[in-house]
Each structure stands twice: as structure tokens, then as C-alpha cells.
PDB file of C-alpha atoms and ligand atoms in Angstrom:
ATOM      1  CA  UNK N   1     -75.336   0.374 -86.386  1.00 85.00           C
ATOM      2  CA  UNK N   2     -72.950   3.111 -84.982  1.00 96.00           C
ATOM      3  CA  UNK N   3     -74.967   5.953 -83.806  1.00 97.00           C
ATOM      4  CA  UNK N   4     -73.519   9.045 -82.191  1.00 98.00           C
ATOM      5  CA  UNK N   5     -76.168  10.029 -79.630  1.00 98.00           C
ATOM      6  CA  UNK N   6     -74.400  10.425 -76.350  1.00 98.00           C
ATOM      7  CA  UNK N   7     -70.600  10.557 -75.198  1.00 98.00           C
ATOM      8  CA  UNK N   8     -71.585   7.951 -72.610  1.00 98.00           C
ATOM      9  CA  UNK N   9     -72.484   5.362 -75.327  1.00 98.00           C
ATOM     10  CA  UNK N  10     -68.879   5.206 -76.697  1.00 98.00           C
ATOM     11  CA  UNK N  11     -65.836   3.760 -75.068  1.00 98.00           C
ATOM     12  CA  UNK N  12     -62.913   5.963 -73.981  1.00 98.00           C
ATOM     13  CA  UNK N  13     -60.763   4.357 -76.857  1.00 98.00           C
ATOM     14  CA  UNK N  14     -63.289   5.229 -79.424  1.00 98.00           C
ATOM     15  CA  UNK N  15     -63.731   8.871 -78.274  1.00 98.00           C
ATOM     16  CA  UNK N  16     -59.953   9.238 -78.202  1.00 98.00           C
ATOM     17  CA  UNK N  17     -59.673   7.850 -81.826  1.00 98.00           C
ATOM     18  CA  UNK N  18     -62.232  10.491 -82.997  1.00 98.00           C
ATOM     19  CA  UNK N  19     -60.239  13.372 -81.369  1.00 98.00           C
ATOM     20  CA  UNK N  20     -57.012  12.185 -82.894  1.00 98.00           C
ATOM     21  CA  UNK N  21     -58.392  11.662 -86.374  1.00 98.00           C
ATOM     22  CA  UNK N  22     -59.932  15.168 -86.156  1.00 98.00           C
ATOM     23  CA  UNK N  23     -56.537  16.812 -85.235  1.00 98.00           C
ATOM     24  CA  UNK N  24     -54.751  14.803 -87.964  1.00 98.00           C
ATOM     25  CA  UNK N  25     -57.141  15.687 -90.625  1.00 98.00           C
ATOM     26  CA  UNK N  26     -57.105  19.413 -89.654  1.00 98.00           C
ATOM     27  CA  UNK N  27     -53.220  19.465 -89.948  1.00 98.00           C
ATOM     28  CA  UNK N  28     -53.179  17.551 -93.125  1.00 97.00           C
ATOM     29  CA  UNK N  29     -55.523  20.076 -95.068  1.00 98.00           C
ATOM     30  CA  UNK N  30     -54.067  23.315 -93.655  1.00 95.00           C
ATOM     31  CA  UNK N  31     -53.230  24.555 -97.198  1.00 95.00           C
ATOM     32  CA  UNK N  32     -56.677  23.664 -98.781  1.00 98.00           C
ATOM     33  CA  UNK N  33     -59.627  25.990 -99.218  1.00 98.00           C
ATOM     34  CA  UNK N  34     -62.325  26.005 -96.712  1.00 97.00           C
ATOM     35  CA  UNK N  35     -64.662  23.667 -98.514  1.00 97.00           C
ATOM     36  CA  UNK N  36     -62.188  21.741-100.657  1.00 98.00           C
ATOM     37  CA  UNK N  37     -62.213  18.044-100.162  1.00 98.00           C
ATOM     38  CA  UNK N  38     -59.605  16.082 -98.155  1.00 98.00           C
ATOM     39  CA  UNK N  39     -57.341  13.986-100.481  1.00 97.00           C
ATOM     40  CA  UNK N  40     -58.943  10.649 -99.536  1.00 98.00           C
ATOM     41  CA  UNK N  41     -62.572  11.904 -99.847  1.00 98.00           C
ATOM     42  CA  UNK N  42     -63.910   9.060 -97.597  1.00 98.00           C
ATOM     43  CA  UNK N  43     -67.574  10.330 -98.067  1.00 98.00           C
ATOM     44  CA  UNK N  44     -67.466  10.564-101.873  1.00 98.00           C
ATOM     45  CA  UNK N  45     -70.746   9.707-103.503  1.00 98.00           C
ATOM     46  CA  UNK N  46     -72.396   9.766-100.149  1.00 98.00           C
ATOM     47  CA  UNK N  47     -74.822  12.208 -98.459  1.00 98.00           C
ATOM     48  CA  UNK N  48     -76.137  13.375 -95.160  1.00 98.00           C
ATOM     49  CA  UNK N  49     -79.709  14.526 -94.290  1.00 98.00           C
ATOM     50  CA  UNK N  50     -79.806  17.122 -91.534  1.00 97.00           C
ATOM     51  CA  UNK N  51     -83.122  17.815 -89.574  1.00 96.00           C
ATOM     52  CA  UNK N  52     -83.312  20.840 -87.418  1.00 96.00           C
ATOM     53  CA  UNK N  53     -86.279  21.190 -85.088  1.00 94.00           C
ATOM     54  CA  UNK N  54     -84.588  24.183 -83.483  1.00 93.00           C
ATOM     55  CA  UNK N  55     -82.459  27.095 -84.840  1.00 95.00           C
ATOM     56  CA  UNK N  56     -78.801  26.684 -85.539  1.00 97.00           C
ATOM     57  CA  UNK N  57     -75.936  28.548 -87.013  1.00 98.00           C
ATOM     58  CA  UNK N  58     -72.846  26.567 -86.067  1.00 98.00           C
ATOM     59  CA  UNK N  59     -74.144  23.048 -86.257  1.00 98.00           C
ATOM     60  CA  UNK N  60     -75.897  23.634 -89.599  1.00 97.00           C
ATOM     61  CA  UNK N  61     -72.744  25.282 -91.198  1.00 98.00           C
ATOM     62  CA  UNK N  62     -70.144  23.010 -89.682  1.00 98.00           C
ATOM     63  CA  UNK N  63     -71.834  19.790 -90.638  1.00 98.00           C
ATOM     64  CA  UNK N  64     -72.388  21.057 -94.122  1.00 98.00           C
ATOM     65  CA  UNK N  65     -68.587  21.901 -94.500  1.00 98.00           C
ATOM     66  CA  UNK N  66     -67.595  18.721 -92.748  1.00 98.00           C
ATOM     67  CA  UNK N  67     -69.498  16.674 -95.327  1.00 98.00           C
ATOM     68  CA  UNK N  68     -67.972  18.788 -98.129  1.00 98.00           C
ATOM     69  CA  UNK N  69     -64.528  18.293 -96.799  1.00 98.00           C
ATOM     70  CA  UNK N  70     -65.087  14.649 -96.702  1.00 98.00           C
ATOM     71  CA  UNK N  71     -66.042  14.609-100.410  1.00 98.00           C
ATOM     72  CA  UNK N  72     -69.793  14.142 -99.898  1.00 98.00           C
ATOM     73  CA  UNK N  73     -73.015  16.240-100.037  1.00 98.00           C
ATOM     74  CA  UNK N  74     -75.652  17.298 -97.469  1.00 98.00           C
ATOM     75  CA  UNK N  75     -79.160  18.287 -97.549  1.00 97.00           C
ATOM     76  CA  UNK N  76     -80.984  20.305 -94.763  1.00 95.00           C
ATOM     77  CA  UNK N  77     -84.532  19.481 -93.922  1.00 92.00           C
ATOM     78  CA  UNK N  78     -86.849  21.720 -91.950  1.00 87.00           C
ATOM     79  CA  UNK N  79     -89.498  19.688 -90.104  1.00 87.00           C
ATOM     80  CA  UNK N  80     -92.024  22.338 -91.265  1.00 86.00           C
ATOM     81  CA  UNK N  81     -91.510  21.441 -95.028  1.00 85.00           C
ATOM     82  CA  UNK N  82     -91.305  17.715 -94.643  1.00 88.00           C
ATOM     83  CA  UNK N  83     -93.627  15.072 -93.325  1.00 86.00           C
ATOM     84  CA  UNK N  84     -92.174  14.625 -89.940  1.00 83.00           C
ATOM     85  CA  UNK N  85     -94.109  12.869 -87.039  1.00 75.00           C
ATOM     86  CA  UNK N  86     -97.001  15.401 -87.116  1.00 72.00           C
ATOM     87  CA  UNK N  87     -99.773  12.869 -87.918  1.00 71.00           C
ATOM     88  CA  UNK N  88     -99.427  12.854 -91.640  1.00 82.00           C
ATOM     89  CA  UNK N  89     -96.280  10.600 -91.468  1.00 89.00           C
ATOM     90  CA  UNK N  90     -94.865   8.814 -88.433  1.00 88.00           C
ATOM     91  CA  UNK N  91     -91.208   9.292 -87.455  1.00 88.00           C
ATOM     92  CA  UNK N  92     -90.856   5.621 -88.144  1.00 91.00           C
ATOM     93  CA  UNK N  93     -91.984   5.921 -91.718  1.00 92.00           C
ATOM     94  CA  UNK N  94     -89.922   9.022 -92.340  1.00 93.00           C
ATOM     95  CA  UNK N  95     -86.933   7.111 -91.035  1.00 94.00           C
ATOM     96  CA  UNK N  96     -87.590   4.339 -93.425  1.00 95.00           C
ATOM     97  CA  UNK N  97     -87.729   6.647 -96.400  1.00 95.00           C
ATOM     98  CA  UNK N  98     -84.535   8.684 -95.499  1.00 96.00           C
ATOM     99  CA  UNK N  99     -82.677   5.163 -95.209  1.00 97.00           C
ATOM    100  CA  UNK N 100     -83.291   4.747 -98.946  1.00 98.00           C
ATOM    101  CA  UNK N 101     -81.956   8.156 -99.859  1.00 98.00           C
ATOM    102  CA  UNK N 102     -79.032   9.031 -97.747  1.00 98.00           C
ATOM    103  CA  UNK N 103     -76.030   7.407 -95.872  1.00 98.00           C
ATOM    104  CA  UNK N 104     -76.335   9.161 -92.398  1.00 98.00           C
ATOM    105  CA  UNK N 105     -78.720  11.383 -90.540  1.00 98.00           C
ATOM    106  CA  UNK N 106     -78.176  14.298 -88.140  1.00 98.00           C
ATOM    107  CA  UNK N 107     -80.929  15.418 -85.990  1.00 97.00           C
ATOM    108  CA  UNK N 108     -81.347  18.488 -83.670  1.00 97.00           C
ATOM    109  CA  UNK N 109     -84.341  17.905 -81.516  1.00 96.00           C
ATOM    110  CA  UNK N 110     -86.278  19.385 -78.665  1.00 94.00           C
ATOM    111  CA  UNK N 111     -86.901  15.862 -77.415  1.00 95.00           C
ATOM    112  CA  UNK N 112     -84.081  13.336 -76.899  1.00 97.00           C
ATOM    113  CA  UNK N 113     -86.504  10.447 -77.371  1.00 95.00           C
ATOM    114  CA  UNK N 114     -86.943  11.580 -80.974  1.00 94.00           C
ATOM    115  CA  UNK N 115     -83.215  10.618 -81.481  1.00 96.00           C
ATOM    116  CA  UNK N 116     -83.875   7.184 -80.026  1.00 94.00           C
ATOM    117  CA  UNK N 117     -87.156   6.670 -81.826  1.00 92.00           C
ATOM    118  CA  UNK N 118     -85.701   7.848 -85.200  1.00 93.00           C
ATOM    119  CA  UNK N 119     -82.490   5.753 -84.702  1.00 94.00           C
ATOM    120  CA  UNK N 120     -84.420   2.709 -84.074  1.00 95.00           C
ATOM    121  CA  UNK N 121     -86.106   2.794 -87.444  1.00 96.00           C
ATOM    122  CA  UNK N 122     -83.204   3.979 -89.510  1.00 97.00           C
ATOM    123  CA  UNK N 123     -80.875   1.479 -91.047  1.00 97.00           C
ATOM    124  CA  UNK N 124     -78.290   4.126 -91.234  1.00 98.00           C
ATOM    125  CA  UNK N 125     -76.352   5.970 -88.366  1.00 98.00           C
ATOM    126  CA  UNK N 126     -77.755   8.968 -86.689  1.00 98.00           C
ATOM    127  CA  UNK N 127     -75.914  11.766 -85.037  1.00 98.00           C
ATOM    128  CA  UNK N 128     -77.157  13.990 -82.208  1.00 98.00           C
ATOM    129  CA  UNK N 129     -76.893  17.623 -83.326  1.00 98.00           C
ATOM    130  CA  UNK N 130     -78.243  18.765 -79.875  1.00 98.00           C
ATOM    131  CA  UNK N 131     -81.072  17.679 -77.872  1.00 98.00           C
ATOM    132  CA  UNK N 132     -82.760  18.867 -74.604  1.00 97.00           C
ATOM    133  CA  UNK N 133     -80.493  16.297 -72.806  1.00 98.00           C
ATOM    134  CA  UNK N 134     -77.235  16.593 -74.506  1.00 98.00           C
ATOM    135  CA  UNK N 135     -74.809  18.189 -77.043  1.00 98.00           C
ATOM    136  CA  UNK N 136     -72.114  15.637 -77.664  1.00 99.00           C
ATOM    137  CA  UNK N 137     -70.664  17.125 -80.943  1.00 99.00           C
ATOM    138  CA  UNK N 138     -69.949  20.463 -79.248  1.00 98.00           C
ATOM    139  CA  UNK N 139     -68.190  18.801 -76.281  1.00 99.00           C
ATOM    140  CA  UNK N 140     -66.049  16.727 -78.701  1.00 99.00           C
ATOM    141  CA  UNK N 141     -65.036  19.952 -80.485  1.00 98.00           C
ATOM    142  CA  UNK N 142     -64.333  21.569 -77.156  1.00 98.00           C
ATOM    143  CA  UNK N 143     -62.065  18.631 -76.192  1.00 98.00           C
ATOM    144  CA  UNK N 144     -60.202  19.081 -79.385  1.00 98.00           C
ATOM    145  CA  UNK N 145     -59.813  22.880 -78.908  1.00 98.00           C
ATOM    146  CA  UNK N 146     -58.584  22.343 -75.284  1.00 98.00           C
ATOM    147  CA  UNK N 147     -56.047  19.759 -76.415  1.00 98.00           C
ATOM    148  CA  UNK N 148     -54.719  21.974 -79.300  1.00 98.00           C
ATOM    149  CA  UNK N 149     -54.059  24.774 -76.683  1.00 97.00           C
ATOM    150  CA  UNK N 150     -53.027  23.079 -73.459  1.00 98.00           C
ATOM    151  CA  UNK N 151     -52.258  19.447 -74.321  1.00 98.00           C
ATOM    152  CA  UNK N 152     -53.946  16.157 -73.119  1.00 98.00           C
ATOM    153  CA  UNK N 153     -57.102  16.802 -71.190  1.00 98.00           C
ATOM    154  CA  UNK N 154     -56.810  13.872 -68.831  1.00 98.00           C
ATOM    155  CA  UNK N 155     -55.854  15.031 -65.358  1.00 98.00           C
ATOM    156  CA  UNK N 156     -56.639  18.665 -66.124  1.00 98.00           C
ATOM    157  CA  UNK N 157     -59.250  20.779 -64.283  1.00 98.00           C
ATOM    158  CA  UNK N 158     -62.246  22.143 -66.176  1.00 99.00           C
ATOM    159  CA  UNK N 159     -64.728  24.524 -64.612  1.00 99.00           C
ATOM    160  CA  UNK N 160     -68.551  24.990 -65.637  1.00 99.00           C
ATOM    161  CA  UNK N 161     -70.304  28.019 -64.358  1.00 98.00           C
ATOM    162  CA  UNK N 162     -74.113  28.879 -64.345  1.00 98.00           C
ATOM    163  CA  UNK N 163     -76.768  26.369 -65.543  1.00 98.00           C
ATOM    164  CA  UNK N 164     -75.490  23.050 -64.129  1.00 98.00           C
ATOM    165  CA  UNK N 165     -78.501  21.171 -65.680  1.00 98.00           C
ATOM    166  CA  UNK N 166     -78.538  21.583 -69.398  1.00 98.00           C
ATOM    167  CA  UNK N 167     -77.481  19.685 -72.633  1.00 98.00           C
ATOM    168  CA  UNK N 168     -73.975  21.124 -72.362  1.00 98.00           C
ATOM    169  CA  UNK N 169     -73.319  20.297 -68.758  1.00 98.00           C
ATOM    170  CA  UNK N 170     -74.685  16.817 -69.126  1.00 98.00           C
ATOM    171  CA  UNK N 171     -72.252  16.052 -72.089  1.00 99.00           C
ATOM    172  CA  UNK N 172     -69.490  17.649 -70.232  1.00 99.00           C
ATOM    173  CA  UNK N 173     -69.989  15.376 -67.145  1.00 99.00           C
ATOM    174  CA  UNK N 174     -70.019  12.266 -69.475  1.00 98.00           C
ATOM    175  CA  UNK N 175     -66.849  13.640 -71.167  1.00 99.00           C
ATOM    176  CA  UNK N 176     -65.163  14.060 -67.732  1.00 99.00           C
ATOM    177  CA  UNK N 177     -65.722  10.284 -66.968  1.00 98.00           C
ATOM    178  CA  UNK N 178     -64.612   9.182 -70.449  1.00 98.00           C
ATOM    179  CA  UNK N 179     -61.555  11.436 -70.837  1.00 98.00           C
ATOM    180  CA  UNK N 180     -60.605  11.419 -67.210  1.00 98.00           C
ATOM    181  CA  UNK N 181     -60.558  15.139 -66.274  1.00 98.00           C
ATOM    182  CA  UNK N 182     -61.626  16.911 -63.137  1.00 98.00           C
ATOM    183  CA  UNK N 183     -64.946  18.815 -63.582  1.00 99.00           C
ATOM    184  CA  UNK N 184     -65.963  21.526 -61.042  1.00 98.00           C
ATOM    185  CA  UNK N 185     -69.427  22.910 -61.504  1.00 99.00           C
ATOM    186  CA  UNK N 186     -70.428  26.152 -59.917  1.00 98.00           C
ATOM    187  CA  UNK N 187     -74.120  26.623 -59.857  1.00 98.00           C
ATOM    188  CA  UNK N 188     -77.018  27.502 -57.423  1.00 98.00           C
ATOM    189  CA  UNK N 189     -78.868  24.429 -55.882  1.00 97.00           C
ATOM    190  CA  UNK N 190     -81.833  24.974 -58.159  1.00 97.00           C
ATOM    191  CA  UNK N 191     -79.882  24.487 -61.286  1.00 98.00           C
ATOM    192  CA  UNK N 192     -77.611  21.519 -60.058  1.00 98.00           C
ATOM    193  CA  UNK N 193     -77.122  18.471 -62.425  1.00 98.00           C
ATOM    194  CA  UNK N 194     -80.228  16.231 -62.265  1.00 97.00           C
ATOM    195  CA  UNK N 195     -80.158  12.882 -60.404  1.00 98.00           C
ATOM    196  CA  UNK N 196     -79.951  10.745 -63.522  1.00 97.00           C
ATOM    197  CA  UNK N 197     -76.562  12.273 -64.587  1.00 98.00           C
ATOM    198  CA  UNK N 198     -75.269  12.447 -61.066  1.00 98.00           C
ATOM    199  CA  UNK N 199     -75.938   8.778 -60.674  1.00 98.00           C
ATOM    200  CA  UNK N 200     -74.149   8.064 -63.892  1.00 98.00           C
ATOM    201  CA  UNK N 201     -71.180  10.255 -62.673  1.00 98.00           C
ATOM    202  CA  UNK N 202     -71.064   8.285 -59.449  1.00 98.00           C
ATOM    203  CA  UNK N 203     -71.205   4.892 -60.962  1.00 98.00           C
ATOM    204  CA  UNK N 204     -68.508   5.852 -63.440  1.00 98.00           C
ATOM    205  CA  UNK N 205     -66.222   7.425 -60.811  1.00 98.00           C
ATOM    206  CA  UNK N 206     -66.220  10.783 -62.408  1.00 98.00           C
ATOM    207  CA  UNK N 207     -63.921  13.288 -60.658  1.00 98.00           C
ATOM    208  CA  UNK N 208     -66.810  15.793 -60.172  1.00 98.00           C
ATOM    209  CA  UNK N 209     -67.337  18.674 -57.620  1.00 98.00           C
ATOM    210  CA  UNK N 210     -70.647  20.610 -57.560  1.00 98.00           C
ATOM    211  CA  UNK N 211     -70.409  23.731 -55.522  1.00 98.00           C
ATOM    212  CA  UNK N 212     -72.528  26.714 -54.861  1.00 98.00           C
ATOM    213  CA  UNK N 213     -69.354  28.844 -54.705  1.00 98.00           C
ATOM    214  CA  UNK N 214     -68.083  30.192 -58.075  1.00 98.00           C
ATOM    215  CA  UNK N 215     -64.628  30.874 -56.797  1.00 98.00           C
ATOM    216  CA  UNK N 216     -64.311  27.350 -55.525  1.00 98.00           C
ATOM    217  CA  UNK N 217     -65.401  26.094 -58.943  1.00 98.00           C
ATOM    218  CA  UNK N 218     -62.720  28.092 -60.850  1.00 98.00           C
ATOM    219  CA  UNK N 219     -59.797  27.458 -58.386  1.00 98.00           C
ATOM    220  CA  UNK N 220     -56.902  25.745 -60.042  1.00 98.00           C
ATOM    221  CA  UNK N 221     -58.896  25.679 -63.306  1.00 98.00           C
ATOM    222  CA  UNK N 222     -57.216  25.079 -66.791  1.00 98.00           C
ATOM    223  CA  UNK N 223     -60.421  26.081 -68.663  1.00 99.00           C
ATOM    224  CA  UNK N 224     -63.506  27.943 -67.533  1.00 99.00           C
ATOM    225  CA  UNK N 225     -66.643  27.261 -69.485  1.00 99.00           C
ATOM    226  CA  UNK N 226     -70.088  28.582 -69.375  1.00 98.00           C
ATOM    227  CA  UNK N 227     -73.273  28.641 -71.655  1.00 98.00           C
ATOM    228  CA  UNK N 228     -76.544  30.700 -72.037  1.00 98.00           C
ATOM    229  CA  UNK N 229     -78.471  30.969 -68.847  1.00 98.00           C
ATOM    230  CA  UNK N 230     -81.720  30.226 -70.801  1.00 98.00           C
ATOM    231  CA  UNK N 231     -81.417  27.531 -73.432  1.00 97.00           C
ATOM    232  CA  UNK N 232     -83.556  27.236 -76.534  1.00 96.00           C
ATOM    233  CA  UNK N 233     -87.008  25.796 -75.592  1.00 85.00           C
ATOM    234  CA  UNK N 234     -86.244  26.322 -71.873  1.00 92.00           C
ATOM    235  CA  UNK N 235     -89.681  26.793 -70.451  1.00 91.00           C
ATOM    236  CA  UNK N 236     -88.848  28.839 -67.473  1.00 94.00           C
ATOM    237  CA  UNK N 237     -89.367  32.196 -66.087  1.00 97.00           C
ATOM    238  CA  UNK N 238     -86.416  33.798 -67.841  1.00 97.00           C
ATOM    239  CA  UNK N 239     -86.206  36.826 -65.677  1.00 97.00           C
ATOM    240  CA  UNK N 240     -86.166  34.798 -62.573  1.00 97.00           C
ATOM    241  CA  UNK N 241     -83.640  32.195 -63.800  1.00 98.00           C
ATOM    242  CA  UNK N 242     -81.238  34.931 -64.801  1.00 98.00           C
ATOM    243  CA  UNK N 243     -81.526  36.538 -61.279  1.00 97.00           C
ATOM    244  CA  UNK N 244     -80.650  33.096 -59.811  1.00 97.00           C
ATOM    245  CA  UNK N 245     -77.610  32.788 -61.966  1.00 98.00           C
ATOM    246  CA  UNK N 246     -76.437  36.524 -61.612  1.00 98.00           C
ATOM    247  CA  UNK N 247     -73.530  35.498 -59.209  1.00 98.00           C
ATOM    248  CA  UNK N 248     -72.062  32.926 -61.595  1.00 98.00           C
ATOM    249  CA  UNK N 249     -71.131  35.362 -64.411  1.00 98.00           C
ATOM    250  CA  UNK N 250     -67.763  34.666 -65.902  1.00 98.00           C
ATOM    251  CA  UNK N 251     -66.050  38.081 -65.527  1.00 98.00           C
ATOM    252  CA  UNK N 252     -62.385  39.345 -65.202  1.00 98.00           C
ATOM    253  CA  UNK N 253     -62.567  39.145 -61.346  1.00 98.00           C
ATOM    254  CA  UNK N 254     -63.588  35.368 -61.490  1.00 98.00           C
ATOM    255  CA  UNK N 255     -61.093  34.530 -64.254  1.00 98.00           C
ATOM    256  CA  UNK N 256     -58.369  35.863 -62.066  1.00 98.00           C
ATOM    257  CA  UNK N 257     -59.233  33.227 -59.438  1.00 98.00           C
ATOM    258  CA  UNK N 258     -58.335  30.324 -61.949  1.00 98.00           C
ATOM    259  CA  UNK N 259     -54.900  29.400 -63.121  1.00 98.00           C
ATOM    260  CA  UNK N 260     -53.200  32.408 -64.686  1.00 98.00           C
ATOM    261  CA  UNK N 261     -53.052  30.610 -68.007  1.00 98.00           C
ATOM    262  CA  UNK N 262     -56.554  29.218 -67.975  1.00 98.00           C
ATOM    263  CA  UNK N 263     -58.670  29.542 -71.149  1.00 98.00           C
ATOM    264  CA  UNK N 264     -62.281  30.461 -71.660  1.00 98.00           C
ATOM    265  CA  UNK N 265     -64.809  28.474 -73.617  1.00 98.00           C
ATOM    266  CA  UNK N 266     -68.395  29.086 -74.651  1.00 98.00           C
ATOM    267  CA  UNK N 267     -70.330  27.059 -77.274  1.00 98.00           C
ATOM    268  CA  UNK N 268     -72.104  30.120 -78.527  1.00 98.00           C
ATOM    269  CA  UNK N 269     -74.565  31.718 -79.074  1.00 98.00           C
ATOM    270  CA  UNK N 270     -73.751  33.916 -76.255  1.00 98.00           C
ATOM    271  CA  UNK N 271     -75.637  36.248 -73.962  1.00 97.00           C
ATOM    272  CA  UNK N 272     -73.074  39.038 -73.706  1.00 98.00           C
ATOM    273  CA  UNK N 273     -73.232  40.859 -70.287  1.00 98.00           C
ATOM    274  CA  UNK N 274     -75.062  37.866 -68.764  1.00 98.00           C
ATOM    275  CA  UNK N 275     -73.190  34.638 -68.341  1.00 98.00           C
ATOM    276  CA  UNK N 276     -69.959  36.356 -69.599  1.00 98.00           C
ATOM    277  CA  UNK N 277     -68.548  39.785 -69.954  1.00 98.00           C
ATOM    278  CA  UNK N 278     -67.320  41.259 -73.276  1.00 98.00           C
ATOM    279  CA  UNK N 279     -63.955  41.759 -71.633  1.00 98.00           C
ATOM    280  CA  UNK N 280     -63.604  37.886 -71.208  1.00 98.00           C
ATOM    281  CA  UNK N 281     -65.254  36.574 -74.268  1.00 98.00           C
ATOM    282  CA  UNK N 282     -63.308  38.994 -76.487  1.00 98.00           C
ATOM    283  CA  UNK N 283     -60.103  38.757 -74.430  1.00 98.00           C
ATOM    284  CA  UNK N 284     -56.867  36.965 -74.988  1.00 98.00           C
ATOM    285  CA  UNK N 285     -57.863  33.759 -72.911  1.00 98.00           C
ATOM    286  CA  UNK N 286     -60.921  33.136 -75.091  1.00 98.00           C
ATOM    287  CA  UNK N 287     -60.838  30.388 -77.611  1.00 98.00           C
ATOM    288  CA  UNK N 288     -64.483  30.608 -78.621  1.00 98.00           C
ATOM    289  CA  UNK N 289     -64.067  31.173 -82.400  1.00 98.00           C
ATOM    290  CA  UNK N 290     -61.672  28.292 -82.672  1.00 98.00           C
ATOM    291  CA  UNK N 291     -64.299  26.016 -80.772  1.00 98.00           C
ATOM    292  CA  UNK N 292     -66.709  26.963 -83.674  1.00 98.00           C
ATOM    293  CA  UNK N 293     -64.217  26.142 -86.370  1.00 98.00           C
ATOM    294  CA  UNK N 294     -63.366  22.854 -84.715  1.00 98.00           C
ATOM    295  CA  UNK N 295     -66.911  21.716 -84.924  1.00 98.00           C
ATOM    296  CA  UNK N 296     -66.175  21.001 -88.619  1.00 98.00           C
ATOM    297  CA  UNK N 297     -63.131  18.867 -87.787  1.00 98.00           C
ATOM    298  CA  UNK N 298     -64.502  16.998 -84.842  1.00 98.00           C
ATOM    299  CA  UNK N 299     -67.820  16.240 -86.740  1.00 98.00           C
ATOM    300  CA  UNK N 300     -65.765  14.849 -89.846  1.00 98.00           C
ATOM    301  CA  UNK N 301     -64.260  12.143 -87.496  1.00 98.00           C
ATOM    302  CA  UNK N 302     -67.643  11.507 -85.907  1.00 98.00           C
ATOM    303  CA  UNK N 303     -69.064  10.862 -89.350  1.00 98.00           C
ATOM    304  CA  UNK N 304     -66.261   8.685 -90.242  1.00 98.00           C
ATOM    305  CA  UNK N 305     -66.573   6.767 -87.035  1.00 98.00           C
ATOM    306  CA  UNK N 306     -70.259   6.147 -87.611  1.00 98.00           C
ATOM    307  CA  UNK N 307     -69.768   4.925 -91.082  1.00 97.00           C
ATOM    308  CA  UNK N 308     -66.633   2.620 -90.394  1.00 92.00           C
TER     309      UNK N 308
HETATM  310  N1   CP Z   1     -73.064  25.723 -80.416  1.00 73.46           N
HETATM  311  C1   CP Z   1     -74.006  25.469 -81.276  1.00 73.46           C
HETATM  312  O1   CP Z   1     -74.537  24.373 -81.379  1.00 73.46           O
HETATM  313  O2   CP Z   1     -74.449  26.540 -82.060  1.00 73.46           O
HETATM  314  P1   CP Z   1     -75.735  26.587 -82.968  1.00 73.46           P
HETATM  315  O3   CP Z   1     -77.006  26.481 -82.067  1.00 73.46           O
HETATM  316  O4   CP Z   1     -75.562  27.852 -83.756  1.00 73.46           O
HETATM  317  O5   CP Z   1     -75.723  25.299 -83.834  1.00 73.46           O
HETATM  318  N1  NVA Z   2     -77.696  25.175 -74.002  1.00 73.46           N
HETATM  319  C1  NVA Z   2     -77.915  25.775 -75.264  1.00 73.46           C
HETATM  320  C2  NVA Z   2     -76.793  25.281 -76.180  1.00 73.46           C
HETATM  321  C3  NVA Z   2     -76.829  26.022 -77.534  1.00 73.46           C
HETATM  322  C4  NVA Z   2     -75.698  25.542 -78.476  1.00 73.46           C
HETATM  323  C5  NVA Z   2     -79.183  25.495 -75.819  1.00 73.46           C
HETATM  324  O1  NVA Z   2     -79.554  24.367 -75.846  1.00 73.46           O
HETATM  325  O2  NVA Z   2     -79.857  26.475 -76.263  1.00 73.46           O
END
């Protein structure tokens, strides 16, 4: 079974093939309507079930459109309206039933172990649509977006500012190892990447710098990235966390310390005026809307990879 749970689970070769297929399919359908199927309809007669334990705009929309473009259909399940591990039906039994109905499952969960637990009992692939630990689909879309703008990411310098210990930064560290780019994380000590991912990075010889100095993190950078200071279900004192991260805001002054042609990325939703200023996110260097669009294209290849 080919599940797409974490970037670290796949070989560099498999990840590269996903990105290349995404780019090619995007080019090949440039004259088609947004939801029209690709000529080969590889997912025809097939369907995907999507379960969202947490809110989502982009992941929900982009997977639905991705499946349509592959010629298939999707159904969105809200855990509140299905039997889903709350005592009336175990995750295991729900997984067995979904196996009978659909060809692939996408899960957005507050608990990464639900992905593993669900995946164990499904006889069909499962895709991670964001967990508390990782957000691999977003990072795949970001790599595609980077390469469309600036060419091969291998050997380039990517900077991450703000919360260095969340789902996005974890997946980005894994991607740095698999795609061979340098990653510089600028964050306060309290929000540094955790031991588990730092050990993974060390073992996999990731070119990683973690610094408390935001200017050092963006120096020579080809791409500056950030994320909400307080993630969904982040059980922290929000006011205090925002205070700790204040100096890591991506603003014009900080962008000027990166390469002059650097780009700005954010997975969205954004805390405007917090982790990034309007001037930067709405400015010429920002590629955030294309990142959102490329979720569709990257996820089409992820689905194809899982099923082939
Ligand atoms: N970037 C992202 O995953 O957005 P949603 O939470 O809207 O799905
Ligand atoms: N780190 C953010 C990403 C949102 C797409 C969160 O988990 O809320």
C-alpha cells in the first residue's frame, strides 16, 4: 500500500517524479476549464473520501478539484456526521467500511496517530491532509511553486521565520533533506524544532541552520517562508506566543536582507500584520496565490503516485 503520510517516508526519486508529473499535467491542461478532466482521466470511475477533523478551505477545495481533473469524484465527510472513533464505531471499523466504498482516503487530523491507525486498517491508500506533526501536501505544492519561479530547488537557500516547531516547519525540514536545499530557520529558542525532527535532520545530513537572528536566517535566501504564529488547535497562551515571535515578522525591512530576487511564500490562512505585513504578502515578491493553486496540481500527482 502506498500511503502519503510524511515526506520522509518517500525516496527522493519518488518525490521528484511527483513534482515533475504535477508540472507536466499543469502545462498540458492549460487551455481546459478549471474542473474539466485531463485527457487520460486516470481516476475515472474512482472516488476519494475526505475526512476533516479541523477547518480547511484550500485542502478541501484543491483535493475536490484535483479529483475532478483526474476524472473521478470525491465525498467530504465531517467527523460530526459520521461514526468516527467516538465510541459508537472504532476508527478500525470505519476504515474497513470506507475500504469497501472508495479508492483512496484523505484525512486532516489533530492527532498524527489517527493517520497511522486509520492507514493500518484501510486496504486503500491514505493521504495526510495536515496533522499536528506535518503538512506534506502543502510542502509539495510549495516546491512546485518555487521551481516554476526559480528553477531546481536543489542547492538553493530557503528561510523559515517564526514558529520553528509546527507541522509546516517539520515537513519543510524533511523536504530539505529529500530535495537537497539549505534550510535556515529563524525562531526563538522556545519555538525551535523539536528533538525528534532535529535528530532526523542530523541522521539525514540536512543542510539546516537554526538561528535566533532573523537577519541571519534570511541572508542569501532565495525564498522566505512563514506561517501563522498560532496553529489550529495550538493549545498555548496565544498572546504570549505572539509576543515571543514578534521579532520574526516578515516585513519589507527583513525582505531587503535576503537576495534581491527572493520570493515570499505562505501556506495560508495568514495572520496579516502578525507573521507578515500586507506590504510583503500583497507585494511583487509574493507567490502565495499560486501556492494555493498548485495544491491542485501537486495533489493530482500524489493521488496518482498512491494508486500506481
Ligand atoms: N494551507 C492549507 O492547508 O489551507 P487550509 O487550512 O485552508 O486547507
Ligand atoms: N500551521 C498551520 C497550517 C495551516 C495550513 C496550522 O496547522 O494551523
